[in-house]
Amino acid sequence: MDFEKFEAWVLKDIGINLSAYKSNQLHRRISSLMTRIGVTTADEYIALLKRDLSERQRFLDFITINVSEFFRNPEMFDELSKLMKSEVLKNNKNLRVWSAACSIGAEPYSLAMILDDYAPKSRSYLLATDIDNTIINKAKMGEYSNSEVRNVKKDYMNKYFTLKNDKYFIDNKIKNMVTFKKHDLILDRYENDFDIIVCRNVVIYFNTDIKNEIYKKFSNSLKSGGLLFVGATESIYNYKEYGFEKASTFIYRKL
Ligand SMILES: C[S@@+](CC[C@H](N)C(=O)[O-])C[C@H]1O[C@@H](n2cnc3c(N)ncnc32)[C@H](O)[C@@H]1O
């Protein structure tokens, strides 16, 4: 398999920069996907992706891995909530919050619930972005399964969800708090002046250089005192290099 050729085509035609991903892991995964589909060469796979839209979507789903749930790692969300209450919302109730690589929307909607709970009258801007338009459309629908809402606390469940035919529908009030946009963390420009950036379970797929670039850009996009909340396997050991201090195990404060 000529990965170089394949990656060049994917960047040109699909607009995803695969060279940003950890290459061994990525190549192993693409090879196993190709075996399942029954193609062996780059040319064969490119031809298939050119003519078959559903295979194209399958490849996108495969690359982007969009598993998520509400309050993923609840104890870490508790830490974030505490810091929001004790420092971020102390001086300013109108926050700018960004859920980057938000997948099905469970993450930004979790943040919206916390904000609505702690600062009900705030006029906060809650940006939620992902590279994958299909998943953004799913997020906008706000319809979830039992397993996706398993970490939602009882009072939030009662207040913000309606159960219909085994599906959990998020309240319109919470939905309307979130602005969804398509955004590629590697190729697109970042907005500025955020109080909180949440970016979890996506940089693990990127190589070190790209990861460093992203953390640098997050630091630039945060206000001083702003918080960066990362995933449970994504400790940033060199956080000082980006101008952060540690606020909690997986939360960093911009100096
Ligand atoms: C595993 S999900 C994480 C969802 C959520 N942050 C969480 O932790 O539950 C990873 C998401 O990253 C998105 N993604 C992958 N590459 C991306 C990129 N270059 N820019 C923005 N989002 C990307 C995928 O589409 C997917 O929805």
Short mmCIF file of C-alpha atoms and ligand atoms in Angstrom, two decimals:
data_model
loop_
_atom_site.label_atom_id
_atom_site.label_comp_id
_atom_site.label_asym_id
_atom_site.label_seq_id
_atom_site.Cartn_x
_atom_site.Cartn_y
_atom_site.Cartn_z
CA MET A 1 0.00 0.00 0.00
CA ASP A 2 1.41 3.38 -1.04
CA PHE A 3 0.39 5.47 2.00
CA GLU A 4 2.15 8.58 0.70
CA LYS A 5 0.04 8.57 -2.45
CA PHE A 6 -3.12 7.77 -0.51
CA GLU A 7 -2.53 10.53 2.08
CA ALA A 8 -1.81 13.11 -0.65
CA TRP A 9 -5.10 12.21 -2.34
CA VAL A 10 -7.06 12.34 0.95
CA LEU A 11 -5.67 15.82 1.70
CA LYS A 12 -6.51 17.10 -1.79
CA ASP A 13 -9.94 15.49 -2.25
CA ILE A 14 -11.33 15.00 1.27
CA GLY A 15 -9.43 17.79 3.02
CA ILE A 16 -8.06 15.77 5.95
CA ASN A 17 -4.37 16.00 6.77
CA LEU A 18 -3.49 12.40 7.62
CA SER A 19 0.19 13.21 8.05
CA ALA A 20 -0.83 14.82 11.35
CA TYR A 21 -1.89 11.47 12.75
CA LYS A 22 0.44 8.98 14.46
CA SER A 23 1.54 7.12 11.36
CA ASN A 24 2.13 3.54 12.64
CA GLN A 25 -1.24 3.41 14.33
CA LEU A 26 -3.00 5.05 11.38
CA HIS A 27 -1.41 2.78 8.77
CA ARG A 28 -2.29 -0.31 10.76
CA ARG A 29 -5.89 0.86 11.05
CA ILE A 30 -6.24 1.81 7.37
CA SER A 31 -4.76 -1.54 6.29
CA SER A 32 -7.22 -3.43 8.45
CA LEU A 33 -10.13 -1.37 7.09
CA MET A 34 -8.96 -2.07 3.51
CA THR A 35 -8.75 -5.81 4.24
CA ARG A 36 -12.32 -5.74 5.52
CA ILE A 37 -13.48 -3.90 2.39
CA GLY A 38 -11.47 -6.15 0.08
CA VAL A 39 -9.09 -3.66 -1.60
CA THR A 40 -5.30 -3.92 -1.55
CA THR A 41 -3.67 -0.96 -3.34
CA ALA A 42 -3.86 2.81 -2.91
CA ASP A 43 -5.18 3.18 -6.49
CA GLU A 44 -7.94 0.67 -5.90
CA TYR A 45 -9.03 2.31 -2.65
CA ILE A 46 -8.89 5.84 -4.11
CA ALA A 47 -11.01 4.71 -7.08
CA LEU A 48 -13.56 3.18 -4.70
CA LEU A 49 -13.69 6.31 -2.52
CA LYS A 50 -14.13 8.46 -5.64
CA ARG A 51 -17.16 6.57 -6.92
CA ASP A 52 -18.88 5.35 -3.74
CA LEU A 53 -20.21 8.01 -1.36
CA SER A 54 -21.11 5.51 1.34
CA GLU A 55 -17.56 4.11 1.36
CA ARG A 56 -16.31 7.69 1.62
CA GLN A 57 -18.51 8.24 4.68
CA ARG A 58 -17.36 4.92 6.13
CA PHE A 59 -13.72 6.03 5.73
CA LEU A 60 -14.50 9.40 7.37
CA ASP A 61 -16.29 7.73 10.31
CA PHE A 62 -13.35 5.39 10.67
CA ILE A 63 -10.76 8.17 10.74
CA THR A 64 -12.66 10.48 13.03
CA ILE A 65 -13.76 7.95 15.73
CA ASN A 66 -16.59 9.91 17.30
CA VAL A 67 -17.48 7.95 20.42
CA SER A 68 -18.57 10.29 23.21
CA GLU A 69 -20.98 10.61 26.14
CA PHE A 70 -22.29 13.22 28.55
CA PHE A 71 -19.96 14.11 31.45
CA ARG A 72 -17.28 11.71 30.20
CA ASN A 73 -15.14 10.95 33.30
CA PRO A 74 -17.68 12.51 35.70
CA GLU A 75 -15.13 13.11 38.47
CA MET A 76 -13.13 15.31 36.10
CA PHE A 77 -16.23 17.24 35.11
CA ASP A 78 -16.82 17.76 38.84
CA GLU A 79 -13.33 19.29 39.06
CA LEU A 80 -14.11 21.60 36.15
CA SER A 81 -17.47 22.59 37.66
CA LYS A 82 -15.75 23.45 40.95
CA LEU A 83 -13.21 25.67 39.19
CA MET A 84 -15.94 27.33 37.16
CA LYS A 85 -17.80 28.17 40.33
CA SER A 86 -14.83 29.20 42.43
CA GLU A 87 -12.88 31.24 39.87
CA VAL A 88 -14.09 31.54 36.27
CA LEU A 89 -17.62 32.71 37.05
CA LYS A 90 -16.53 34.86 40.01
CA ASN A 91 -15.89 38.04 38.02
CA ASN A 92 -17.63 37.39 34.76
CA LYS A 93 -20.90 35.56 34.16
CA ASN A 94 -20.81 35.87 30.37
CA LEU A 95 -18.26 33.30 29.37
CA ARG A 96 -16.71 32.28 26.08
CA VAL A 97 -16.41 28.49 26.08
CA TRP A 98 -15.17 26.22 23.27
CA SER A 99 -15.75 22.48 23.01
CA ALA A 100 -13.23 21.52 20.30
CA ALA A 101 -13.80 18.17 18.54
CA CYS A 102 -17.24 17.96 20.13
CA SER A 103 -18.50 14.87 18.27
CA ILE A 104 -22.19 14.09 19.01
CA GLY A 105 -22.61 17.22 21.15
CA ALA A 106 -22.66 15.45 24.52
CA GLU A 107 -19.64 17.47 25.67
CA PRO A 108 -20.86 21.02 24.80
CA TYR A 109 -24.35 20.20 26.08
CA SER A 110 -22.79 18.99 29.38
CA LEU A 111 -21.01 22.36 29.62
CA ALA A 112 -24.24 24.20 28.79
CA MET A 113 -26.05 22.40 31.63
CA ILE A 114 -23.36 23.38 34.12
CA LEU A 115 -23.53 26.99 32.91
CA ASP A 116 -27.30 27.10 33.05
CA ASP A 117 -27.16 25.65 36.55
CA TYR A 118 -24.47 27.99 37.93
CA ALA A 119 -25.16 31.17 35.96
CA PRO A 120 -28.75 30.93 34.73
CA LYS A 121 -28.96 34.50 33.50
CA SER A 122 -25.60 34.54 31.74
CA ARG A 123 -25.26 35.35 28.07
CA SER A 124 -22.40 33.03 27.42
CA TYR A 125 -21.04 32.01 24.02
CA LEU A 126 -20.65 28.26 23.80
CA LEU A 127 -18.86 27.21 20.61
CA ALA A 128 -18.84 23.53 19.62
CA THR A 129 -16.77 22.41 16.66
CA ASP A 130 -15.83 19.23 14.85
CA ILE A 131 -14.20 18.31 11.55
CA ASP A 132 -17.10 16.01 10.67
CA ASN A 133 -20.29 17.61 9.32
CA THR A 134 -22.34 14.42 9.68
CA ILE A 135 -21.62 14.24 13.39
CA ILE A 136 -22.38 17.97 13.80
CA ASN A 137 -25.81 17.39 12.28
CA LYS A 138 -26.38 14.55 14.71
CA ALA A 139 -25.28 16.80 17.58
CA LYS A 140 -27.78 19.46 16.50
CA MET A 141 -30.60 16.92 16.72
CA GLY A 142 -29.87 16.38 20.42
CA GLU A 143 -31.13 12.81 20.58
CA TYR A 144 -29.26 10.29 22.74
CA SER A 145 -29.19 6.67 23.84
CA ASN A 146 -29.33 5.37 27.36
CA SER A 147 -25.60 4.63 27.44
CA GLU A 148 -24.68 8.13 26.24
CA VAL A 149 -26.55 9.76 29.15
CA ARG A 150 -25.53 7.26 31.85
CA ASN A 151 -23.37 9.82 33.72
CA VAL A 152 -25.99 12.58 33.81
CA LYS A 153 -26.97 13.36 37.41
CA LYS A 154 -30.59 12.78 38.36
CA ASP A 155 -31.51 16.44 38.81
CA TYR A 156 -29.96 17.37 35.43
CA MET A 157 -31.75 14.41 33.86
CA ASN A 158 -35.10 15.63 35.15
CA LYS A 159 -34.42 19.23 34.29
CA TYR A 160 -32.86 18.96 30.85
CA PHE A 161 -34.05 15.76 29.13
CA THR A 162 -37.28 14.25 27.85
CA LEU A 163 -37.52 10.48 27.40
CA LYS A 164 -39.48 9.30 24.37
CA ASN A 165 -39.39 5.78 22.85
CA ASP A 166 -36.16 4.88 24.64
CA LYS A 167 -34.41 8.02 23.35
CA TYR A 168 -33.33 10.96 25.47
CA PHE A 169 -34.01 14.37 23.93
CA ILE A 170 -32.10 17.39 25.15
CA ASP A 171 -34.10 20.45 26.15
CA ASN A 172 -34.33 23.29 23.60
CA LYS A 173 -33.00 25.78 26.13
CA ILE A 174 -29.72 23.84 26.35
CA LYS A 175 -29.66 23.27 22.59
CA ASN A 176 -30.03 26.98 21.89
CA MET A 177 -27.06 27.82 24.11
CA VAL A 178 -24.64 26.02 21.77
CA THR A 179 -23.32 27.30 18.41
CA PHE A 180 -22.08 24.45 16.21
CA LYS A 181 -19.49 25.02 13.48
CA LYS A 182 -17.33 22.81 11.29
CA HIS A 183 -13.69 23.31 12.25
CA ASP A 184 -10.47 21.41 11.64
CA LEU A 185 -8.04 21.71 14.57
CA ILE A 186 -5.09 21.23 12.22
CA LEU A 187 -5.98 23.37 9.23
CA ASP A 188 -8.39 26.09 10.42
CA ARG A 189 -7.94 29.38 12.27
CA TYR A 190 -8.84 29.47 15.98
CA GLU A 191 -11.19 32.01 17.60
CA ASN A 192 -9.84 33.99 20.57
CA ASP A 193 -10.57 35.22 24.10
CA PHE A 194 -11.96 32.01 25.56
CA ASP A 195 -12.49 31.53 29.29
CA ILE A 196 -12.60 27.76 28.88
CA ILE A 197 -11.46 25.38 26.13
CA VAL A 198 -12.41 21.73 26.38
CA CYS A 199 -10.56 19.42 23.99
CA ARG A 200 -10.70 15.76 24.89
CA ASN A 201 -9.94 12.46 23.23
CA VAL A 202 -8.79 13.73 19.88
CA VAL A 203 -5.13 14.83 20.18
CA ILE A 204 -4.25 11.25 21.19
CA TYR A 205 -4.51 10.42 17.48
CA PHE A 206 -2.10 13.17 16.41
CA ASN A 207 1.69 13.09 16.26
CA THR A 208 3.75 15.08 18.77
CA ASP A 209 4.48 18.06 16.49
CA ILE A 210 0.82 18.58 15.65
CA LYS A 211 -0.19 18.10 19.29
CA ASN A 212 2.33 20.77 20.36
CA GLU A 213 1.04 23.15 17.70
CA ILE A 214 -2.53 22.64 18.91
CA TYR A 215 -1.66 23.28 22.58
CA LYS A 216 0.25 26.42 21.56
CA LYS A 217 -2.79 27.66 19.64
CA PHE A 218 -5.14 26.82 22.53
CA SER A 219 -2.92 28.83 24.86
CA ASN A 220 -3.06 31.79 22.45
CA SER A 221 -6.84 31.49 22.24
CA LEU A 222 -7.36 31.56 26.01
CA LYS A 223 -7.66 34.65 28.17
CA SER A 224 -5.18 34.80 30.98
CA GLY A 225 -6.68 32.78 33.86
CA GLY A 226 -8.63 30.72 31.30
CA LEU A 227 -8.82 26.93 31.61
CA LEU A 228 -7.92 24.09 29.23
CA PHE A 229 -9.64 20.79 30.03
CA VAL A 230 -8.11 17.69 28.38
CA GLY A 231 -8.93 13.96 28.23
CA ALA A 232 -8.21 11.34 30.87
CA THR A 233 -5.14 9.99 29.04
CA GLU A 234 -3.86 13.33 27.80
CA SER A 235 -1.76 14.88 30.60
CA ILE A 236 0.40 17.68 29.21
CA TYR A 237 3.83 17.16 30.78
CA ASN A 238 5.43 20.24 29.22
CA TYR A 239 2.50 22.55 30.11
CA LYS A 240 4.89 25.31 31.23
CA GLU A 241 6.19 25.63 27.66
CA TYR A 242 2.74 26.78 26.57
CA GLY A 243 2.36 29.25 29.42
CA PHE A 244 0.08 27.05 31.55
CA GLU A 245 0.06 26.10 35.21
CA LYS A 246 -1.70 23.07 36.59
CA ALA A 247 -5.17 23.79 37.99
CA SER A 248 -6.18 20.14 38.50
CA THR A 249 -5.09 16.73 37.18
CA PHE A 250 -6.45 17.28 33.68
CA ILE A 251 -7.09 21.02 33.77
CA TYR A 252 -4.51 23.71 32.97
CA ARG A 253 -4.72 27.41 33.71
CA LYS A 254 -3.28 29.99 31.28
CA LEU A 255 -0.92 32.29 33.17
C1 LIG B 1 -13.45 10.48 20.31
S1 LIG B 1 -14.29 11.94 19.77
C2 LIG B 1 -14.16 12.96 21.18
C3 LIG B 1 -15.47 13.60 21.54
C4 LIG B 1 -15.48 14.37 22.85
N1 LIG B 1 -14.49 15.43 22.85
C5 LIG B 1 -15.24 13.45 24.03
O1 LIG B 1 -14.16 13.47 24.60
O2 LIG B 1 -16.14 12.69 24.36
C6 LIG B 1 -13.12 12.63 18.63
C7 LIG B 1 -13.72 13.69 17.71
O3 LIG B 1 -12.64 14.41 17.10
C8 LIG B 1 -13.05 14.79 15.81
N2 LIG B 1 -11.85 15.10 15.01
C9 LIG B 1 -10.95 14.25 14.46
N3 LIG B 1 -9.97 14.93 13.82
C10 LIG B 1 -10.28 16.26 13.98
C11 LIG B 1 -9.66 17.47 13.55
N4 LIG B 1 -8.54 17.46 12.82
N5 LIG B 1 -10.26 18.65 13.89
C12 LIG B 1 -11.40 18.67 14.61
N6 LIG B 1 -12.02 17.56 15.04
C13 LIG B 1 -11.48 16.36 14.73
C14 LIG B 1 -13.82 13.58 15.32
O4 LIG B 1 -14.68 13.89 14.24
C15 LIG B 1 -14.54 13.12 16.57
O5 LIG B 1 -15.86 13.61 16.61
#
